[in-house]
Short mmCIF file of C-alpha atoms in Angstrom, two decimals:
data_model
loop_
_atom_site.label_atom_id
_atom_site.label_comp_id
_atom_site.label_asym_id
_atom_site.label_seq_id
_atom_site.Cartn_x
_atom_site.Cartn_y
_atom_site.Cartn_z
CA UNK E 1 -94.40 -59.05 -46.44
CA UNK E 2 -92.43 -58.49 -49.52
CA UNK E 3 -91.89 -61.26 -51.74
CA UNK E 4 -88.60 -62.01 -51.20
CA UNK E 5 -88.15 -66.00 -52.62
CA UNK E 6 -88.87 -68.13 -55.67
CA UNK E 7 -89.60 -71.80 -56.15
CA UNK E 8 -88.38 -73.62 -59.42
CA UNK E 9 -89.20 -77.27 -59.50
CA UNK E 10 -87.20 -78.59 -62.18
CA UNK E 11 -86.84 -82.21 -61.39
CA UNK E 12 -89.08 -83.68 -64.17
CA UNK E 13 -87.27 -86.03 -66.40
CA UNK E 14 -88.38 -84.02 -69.67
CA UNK E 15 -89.59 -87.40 -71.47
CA UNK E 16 -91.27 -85.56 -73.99
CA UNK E 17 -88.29 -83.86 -75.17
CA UNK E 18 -86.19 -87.77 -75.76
CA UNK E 19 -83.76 -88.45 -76.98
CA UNK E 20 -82.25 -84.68 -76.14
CA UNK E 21 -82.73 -85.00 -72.66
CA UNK E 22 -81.39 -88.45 -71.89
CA UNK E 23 -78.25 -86.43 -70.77
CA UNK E 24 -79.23 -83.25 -70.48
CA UNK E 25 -82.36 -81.69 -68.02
CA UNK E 26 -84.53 -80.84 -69.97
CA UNK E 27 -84.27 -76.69 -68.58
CA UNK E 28 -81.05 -76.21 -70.17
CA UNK E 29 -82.64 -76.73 -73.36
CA UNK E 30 -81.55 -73.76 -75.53
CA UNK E 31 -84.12 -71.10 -76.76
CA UNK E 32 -81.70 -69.08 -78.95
CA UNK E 33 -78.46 -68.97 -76.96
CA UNK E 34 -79.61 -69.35 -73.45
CA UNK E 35 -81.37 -72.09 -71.40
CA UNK E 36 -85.39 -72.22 -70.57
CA UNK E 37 -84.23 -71.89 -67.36
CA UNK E 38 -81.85 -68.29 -67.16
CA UNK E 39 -85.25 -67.11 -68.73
CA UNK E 40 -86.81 -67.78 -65.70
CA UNK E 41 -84.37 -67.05 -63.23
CA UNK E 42 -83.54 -63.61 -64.76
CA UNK E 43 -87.10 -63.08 -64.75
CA UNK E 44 -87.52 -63.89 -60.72
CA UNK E 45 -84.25 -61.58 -60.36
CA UNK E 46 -85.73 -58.83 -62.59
CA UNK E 47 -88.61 -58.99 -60.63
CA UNK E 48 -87.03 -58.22 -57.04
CA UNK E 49 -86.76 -61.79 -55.93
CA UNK E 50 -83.77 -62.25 -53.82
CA UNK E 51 -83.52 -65.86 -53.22
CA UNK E 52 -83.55 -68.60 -55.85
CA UNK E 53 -84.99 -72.01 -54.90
CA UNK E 54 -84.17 -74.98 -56.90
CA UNK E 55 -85.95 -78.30 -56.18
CA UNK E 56 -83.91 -80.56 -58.21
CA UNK E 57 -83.63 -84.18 -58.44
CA UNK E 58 -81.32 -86.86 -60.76
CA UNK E 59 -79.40 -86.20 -63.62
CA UNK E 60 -79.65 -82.38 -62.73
CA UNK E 61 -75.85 -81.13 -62.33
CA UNK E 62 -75.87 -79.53 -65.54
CA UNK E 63 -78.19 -77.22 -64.34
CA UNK E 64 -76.19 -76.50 -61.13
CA UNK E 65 -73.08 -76.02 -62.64
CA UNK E 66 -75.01 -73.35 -65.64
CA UNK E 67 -75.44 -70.66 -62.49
CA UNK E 68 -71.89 -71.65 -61.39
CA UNK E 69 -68.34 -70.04 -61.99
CA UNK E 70 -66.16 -72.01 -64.71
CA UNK E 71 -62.36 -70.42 -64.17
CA UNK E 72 -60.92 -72.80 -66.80
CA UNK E 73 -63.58 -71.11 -69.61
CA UNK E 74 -63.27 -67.62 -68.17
CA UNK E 75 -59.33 -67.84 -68.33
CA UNK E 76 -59.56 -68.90 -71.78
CA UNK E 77 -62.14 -65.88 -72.69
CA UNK E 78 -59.82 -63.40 -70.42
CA UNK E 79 -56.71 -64.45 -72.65
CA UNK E 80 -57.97 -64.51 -76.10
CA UNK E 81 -59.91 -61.09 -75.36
CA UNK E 82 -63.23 -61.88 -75.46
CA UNK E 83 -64.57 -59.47 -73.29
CA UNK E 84 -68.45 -59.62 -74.29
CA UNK E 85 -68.49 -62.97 -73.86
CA UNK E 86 -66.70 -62.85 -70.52
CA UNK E 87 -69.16 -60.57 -68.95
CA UNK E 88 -71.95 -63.12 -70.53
CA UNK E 89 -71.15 -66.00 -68.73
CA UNK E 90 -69.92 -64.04 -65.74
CA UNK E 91 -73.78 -62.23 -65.52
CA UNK E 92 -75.25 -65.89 -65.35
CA UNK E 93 -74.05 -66.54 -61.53
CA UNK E 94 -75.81 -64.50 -58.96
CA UNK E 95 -73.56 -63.38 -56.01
CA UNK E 96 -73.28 -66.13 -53.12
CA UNK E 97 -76.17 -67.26 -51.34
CA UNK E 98 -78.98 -66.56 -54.09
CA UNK E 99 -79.34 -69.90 -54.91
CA UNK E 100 -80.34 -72.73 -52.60
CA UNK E 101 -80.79 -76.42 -53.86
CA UNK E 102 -82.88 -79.02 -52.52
CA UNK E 103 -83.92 -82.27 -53.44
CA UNK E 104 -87.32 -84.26 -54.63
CA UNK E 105 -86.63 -87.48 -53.99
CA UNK E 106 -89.52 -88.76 -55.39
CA UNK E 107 -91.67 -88.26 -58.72
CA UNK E 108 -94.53 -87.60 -56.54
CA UNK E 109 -96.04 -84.38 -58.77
CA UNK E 110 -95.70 -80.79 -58.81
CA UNK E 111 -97.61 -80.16 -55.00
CA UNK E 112 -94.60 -82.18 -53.78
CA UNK E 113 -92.40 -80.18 -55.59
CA UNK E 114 -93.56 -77.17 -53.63
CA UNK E 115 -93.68 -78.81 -50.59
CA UNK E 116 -90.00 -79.64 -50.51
CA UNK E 117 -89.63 -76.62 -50.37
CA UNK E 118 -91.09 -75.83 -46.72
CA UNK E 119 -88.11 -75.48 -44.48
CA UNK E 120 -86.41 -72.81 -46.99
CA UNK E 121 -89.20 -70.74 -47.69
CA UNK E 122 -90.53 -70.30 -44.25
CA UNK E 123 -93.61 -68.67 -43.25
CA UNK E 124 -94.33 -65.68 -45.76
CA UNK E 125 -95.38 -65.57 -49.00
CA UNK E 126 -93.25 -66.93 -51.65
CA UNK E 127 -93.52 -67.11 -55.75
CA UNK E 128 -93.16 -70.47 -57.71
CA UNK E 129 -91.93 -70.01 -61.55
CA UNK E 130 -91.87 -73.14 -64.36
CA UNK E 131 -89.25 -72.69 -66.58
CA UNK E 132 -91.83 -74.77 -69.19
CA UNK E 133 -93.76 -71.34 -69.27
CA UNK E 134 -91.49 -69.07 -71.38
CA UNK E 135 -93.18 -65.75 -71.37
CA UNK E 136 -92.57 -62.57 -74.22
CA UNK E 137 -92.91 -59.21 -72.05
CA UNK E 138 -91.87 -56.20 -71.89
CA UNK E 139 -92.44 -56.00 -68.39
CA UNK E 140 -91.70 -59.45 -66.35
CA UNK E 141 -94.82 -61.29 -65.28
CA UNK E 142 -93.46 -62.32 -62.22
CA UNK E 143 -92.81 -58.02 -61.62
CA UNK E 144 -96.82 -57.62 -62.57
CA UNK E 145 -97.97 -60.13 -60.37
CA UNK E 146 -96.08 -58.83 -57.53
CA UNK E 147 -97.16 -55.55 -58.09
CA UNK E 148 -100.94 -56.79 -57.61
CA UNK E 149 -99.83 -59.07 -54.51
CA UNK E 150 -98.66 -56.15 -52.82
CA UNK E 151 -102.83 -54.42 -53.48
CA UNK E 152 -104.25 -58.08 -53.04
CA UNK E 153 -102.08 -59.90 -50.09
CA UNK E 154 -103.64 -63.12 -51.34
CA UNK E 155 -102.39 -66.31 -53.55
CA UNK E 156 -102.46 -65.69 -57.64
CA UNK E 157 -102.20 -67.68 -60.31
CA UNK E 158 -101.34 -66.40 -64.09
CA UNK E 159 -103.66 -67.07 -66.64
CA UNK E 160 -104.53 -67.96 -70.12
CA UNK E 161 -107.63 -68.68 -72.22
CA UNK E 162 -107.13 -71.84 -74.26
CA UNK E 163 -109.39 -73.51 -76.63
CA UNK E 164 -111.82 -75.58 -75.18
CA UNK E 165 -110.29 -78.90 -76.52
CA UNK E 166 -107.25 -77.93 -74.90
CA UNK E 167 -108.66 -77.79 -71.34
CA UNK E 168 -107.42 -81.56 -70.54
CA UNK E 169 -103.56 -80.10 -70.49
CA UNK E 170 -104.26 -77.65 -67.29
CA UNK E 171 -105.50 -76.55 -64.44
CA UNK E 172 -108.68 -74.72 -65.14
CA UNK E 173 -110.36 -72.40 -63.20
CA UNK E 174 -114.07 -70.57 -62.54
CA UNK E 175 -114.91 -67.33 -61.16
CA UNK E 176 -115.51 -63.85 -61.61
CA UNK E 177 -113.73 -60.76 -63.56
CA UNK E 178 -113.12 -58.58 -60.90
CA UNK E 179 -111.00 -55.59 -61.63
CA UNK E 180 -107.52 -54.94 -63.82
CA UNK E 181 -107.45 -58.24 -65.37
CA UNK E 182 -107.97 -59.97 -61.90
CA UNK E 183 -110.28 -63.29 -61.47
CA UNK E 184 -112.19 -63.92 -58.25
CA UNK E 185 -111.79 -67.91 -58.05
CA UNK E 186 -114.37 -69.84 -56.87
CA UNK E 187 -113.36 -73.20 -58.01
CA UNK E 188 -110.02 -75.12 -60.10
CA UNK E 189 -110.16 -78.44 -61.74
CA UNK E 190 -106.69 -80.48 -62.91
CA UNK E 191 -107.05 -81.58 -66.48
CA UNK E 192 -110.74 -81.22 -66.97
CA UNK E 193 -112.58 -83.18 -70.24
CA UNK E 194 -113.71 -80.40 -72.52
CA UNK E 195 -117.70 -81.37 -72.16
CA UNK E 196 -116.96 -80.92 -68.11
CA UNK E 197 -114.64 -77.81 -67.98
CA UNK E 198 -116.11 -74.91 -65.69
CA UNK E 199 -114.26 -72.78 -68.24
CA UNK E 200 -111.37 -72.25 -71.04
CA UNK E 201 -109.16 -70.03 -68.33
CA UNK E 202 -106.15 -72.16 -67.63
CA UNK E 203 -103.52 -71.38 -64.97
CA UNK E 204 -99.39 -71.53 -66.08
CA UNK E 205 -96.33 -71.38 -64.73
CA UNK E 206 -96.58 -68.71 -62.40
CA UNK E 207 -97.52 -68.08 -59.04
CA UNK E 208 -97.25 -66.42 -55.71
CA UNK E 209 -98.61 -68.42 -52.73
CA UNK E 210 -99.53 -67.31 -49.11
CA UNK E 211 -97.38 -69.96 -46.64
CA UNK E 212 -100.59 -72.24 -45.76
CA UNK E 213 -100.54 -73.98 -49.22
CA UNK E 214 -97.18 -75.94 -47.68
CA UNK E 215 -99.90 -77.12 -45.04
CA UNK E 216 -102.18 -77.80 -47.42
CA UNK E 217 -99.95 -79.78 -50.00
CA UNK E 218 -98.63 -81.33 -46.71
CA UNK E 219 -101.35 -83.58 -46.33
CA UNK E 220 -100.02 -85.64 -49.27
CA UNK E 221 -103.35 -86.11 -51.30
CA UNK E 222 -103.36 -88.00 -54.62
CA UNK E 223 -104.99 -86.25 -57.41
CA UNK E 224 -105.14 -86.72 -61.12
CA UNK E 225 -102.21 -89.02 -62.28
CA UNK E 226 -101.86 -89.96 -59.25
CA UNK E 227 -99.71 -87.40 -58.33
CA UNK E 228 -99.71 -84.12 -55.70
CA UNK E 229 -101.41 -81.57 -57.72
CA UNK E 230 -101.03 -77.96 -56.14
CA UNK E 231 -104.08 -77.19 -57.71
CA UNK E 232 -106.01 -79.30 -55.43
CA UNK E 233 -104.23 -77.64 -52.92
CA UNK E 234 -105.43 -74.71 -54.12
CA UNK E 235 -109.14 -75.85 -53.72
CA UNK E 236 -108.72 -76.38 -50.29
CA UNK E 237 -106.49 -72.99 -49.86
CA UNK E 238 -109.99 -72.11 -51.01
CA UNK E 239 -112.05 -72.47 -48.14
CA UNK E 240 -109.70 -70.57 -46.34
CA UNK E 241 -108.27 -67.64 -48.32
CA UNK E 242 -109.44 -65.26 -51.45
CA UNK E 243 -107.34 -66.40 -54.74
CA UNK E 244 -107.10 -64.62 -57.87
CA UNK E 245 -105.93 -65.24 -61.47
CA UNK E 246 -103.76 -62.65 -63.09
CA UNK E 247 -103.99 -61.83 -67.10
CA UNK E 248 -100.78 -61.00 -67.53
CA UNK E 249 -99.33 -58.55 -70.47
CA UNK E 250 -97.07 -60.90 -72.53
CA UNK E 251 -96.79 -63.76 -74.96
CA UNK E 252 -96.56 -67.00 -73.27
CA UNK E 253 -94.63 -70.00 -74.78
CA UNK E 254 -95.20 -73.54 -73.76
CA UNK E 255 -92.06 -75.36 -73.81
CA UNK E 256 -92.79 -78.57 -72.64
CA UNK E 257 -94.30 -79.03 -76.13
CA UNK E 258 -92.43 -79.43 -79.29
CA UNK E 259 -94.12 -77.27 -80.99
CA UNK E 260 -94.46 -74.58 -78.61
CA UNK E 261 -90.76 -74.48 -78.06
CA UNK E 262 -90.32 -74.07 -81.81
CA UNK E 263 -92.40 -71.40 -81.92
CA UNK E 264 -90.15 -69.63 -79.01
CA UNK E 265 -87.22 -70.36 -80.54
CA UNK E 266 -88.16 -68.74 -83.60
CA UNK E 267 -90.35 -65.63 -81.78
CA UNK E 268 -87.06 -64.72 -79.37
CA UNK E 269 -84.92 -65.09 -82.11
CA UNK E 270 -87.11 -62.43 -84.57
CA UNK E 271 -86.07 -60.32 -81.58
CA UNK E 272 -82.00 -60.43 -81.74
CA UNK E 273 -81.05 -57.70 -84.55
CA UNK E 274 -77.60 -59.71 -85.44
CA UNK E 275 -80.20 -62.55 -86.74
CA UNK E 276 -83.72 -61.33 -86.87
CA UNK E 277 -83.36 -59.91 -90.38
CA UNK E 278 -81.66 -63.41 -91.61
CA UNK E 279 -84.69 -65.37 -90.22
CA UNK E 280 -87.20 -63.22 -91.50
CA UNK E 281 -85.30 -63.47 -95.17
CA UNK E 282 -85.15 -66.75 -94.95
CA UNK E 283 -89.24 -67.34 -93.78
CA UNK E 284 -90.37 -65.45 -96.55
CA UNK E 285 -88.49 -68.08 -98.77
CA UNK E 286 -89.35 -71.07 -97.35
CA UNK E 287 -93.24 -69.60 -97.20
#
């Protein structure tokens, strides 16, 4: 089956990110001029996705209201002539019926997350993208991934290699190179120590799930932090069904760290031509 719908949890409370997002979720935090999460949504579009599913939870209107019309601002643009920035804000909202919202009523991890998901996605495969995971490509990883689904037919998870003192921040996995950048998993561990991590391969932000894993994260199993982890979910998808990680061809960002969304602010914005020559000016000066 073609992969036709995309998960975005996006009801974390973005604590690390305080004081900015005591208003404000913390996916409409701006990487240049647009929001972590129109990254990831025109990613999911770009890559054939037809359906856009939000799991949401408090404080996220903002959000809502982003992929919404706004007649009052479009007027205003329409009238003053502003006809770039009309067809801007008027490119953000996908026609009727792309986007479905649901909510997490609960903090209960990102498994759960998933799960709420259930009734919309149905049974056939479906993607899941985190807007945390900003990713540089020329070609959109969610497009590559789909492209080996469609060889594969089995659940994938995009990959990094991080330093070994590093592995306590993700999901790791073991396994075997098997062809085209693809991993043969045999095993995944949440947040591993460094002196017990199978390996320095970490999984991100995106994925593309056969329907079972709602069974499987169903079961409502605490894991690390006492939360639903999919990637226990994953261990048990295990038993069951091949999974692979995909090295994708890009630069991934992590913006649920300060640092990392720094460094994405400043890599996207090397890319605009109306400020990439100011910026680099200016870094030579500072440097």
């Amino acid at each position: 089956m073609k992969i036709k719908k995309a998960v975005f949890p996006v009801a974390g409370l973005g604590t690390r990110f305080l004081p900015a997002t005591k208003a404000m979720p913390k996916e409409m935090l701006p990487v240049v001029d647009k929001p972590l999460i129109q990254y990831a949504v025109e990613e999911a579009l770009a890559s054939g996705i037809e359906q856009i599913i939000f799991v949401t939870g408090s404080g996220k209107t903002p959000l809502e209201n982003h992929f919404d019309r706004q007649y009052e601002l479009e007027d205003t643009l329409r009238k003053r002539d502003k006809t770039d920035l009309l067809k801007t804000i008027e490119s953000i909202v996908p026609k009727s019926g792309t986007i479905i919202y649901t909510r997490q009523s609960e903090p209960l991890g990102l498994g759960h997350a998933i799960w709420c998901a259930r009734d919309i996605v149905g049974d056939e495969p479906f993607a899941v993208l985190l807007a945390d995971d900003l990713i540089q490509s020329e070609t959109p990883v969610l497009y590559q991934m789909i492209k080996m689904f469609d060889r594969l037919r089995a659940s994938m998870v995009a990959t990094i290699e991080v330093p070994k003192e590093d592995t306590n921040r993700y999901g790791i996995l073991s396994g075997e190179e098997d062809y085209d950048g693809i991993i043969r998993v045999t095993n995944m561990v949440e947040k591993p120590d460094p002196e017990s991590a199978p390996s320095n391969i970490a999984a991100i932000g995106r994925y593309i799930f056969t329907p079972r894993i709602f069974d499987l994260l169903g079961d409502h199993k605490r894991g690390a932090g006492n939360e639903i982890q999919v990637t226990d979910a994953m261990v048990e998808l295990l038993k069951e069904q091949p999974l692979f990680g995909f090295k994708f061809e890009g630069t991934r960002f992590d913006c649920g760290d300060k640092a990392g969304f720094q460094m994405a602010n400043l890599a996207f914005a090397l890319e605009r031509p109306e400020i990439g020559p100011q910026l680099r000016e200016y870094i030579k000066k500072i440097l």
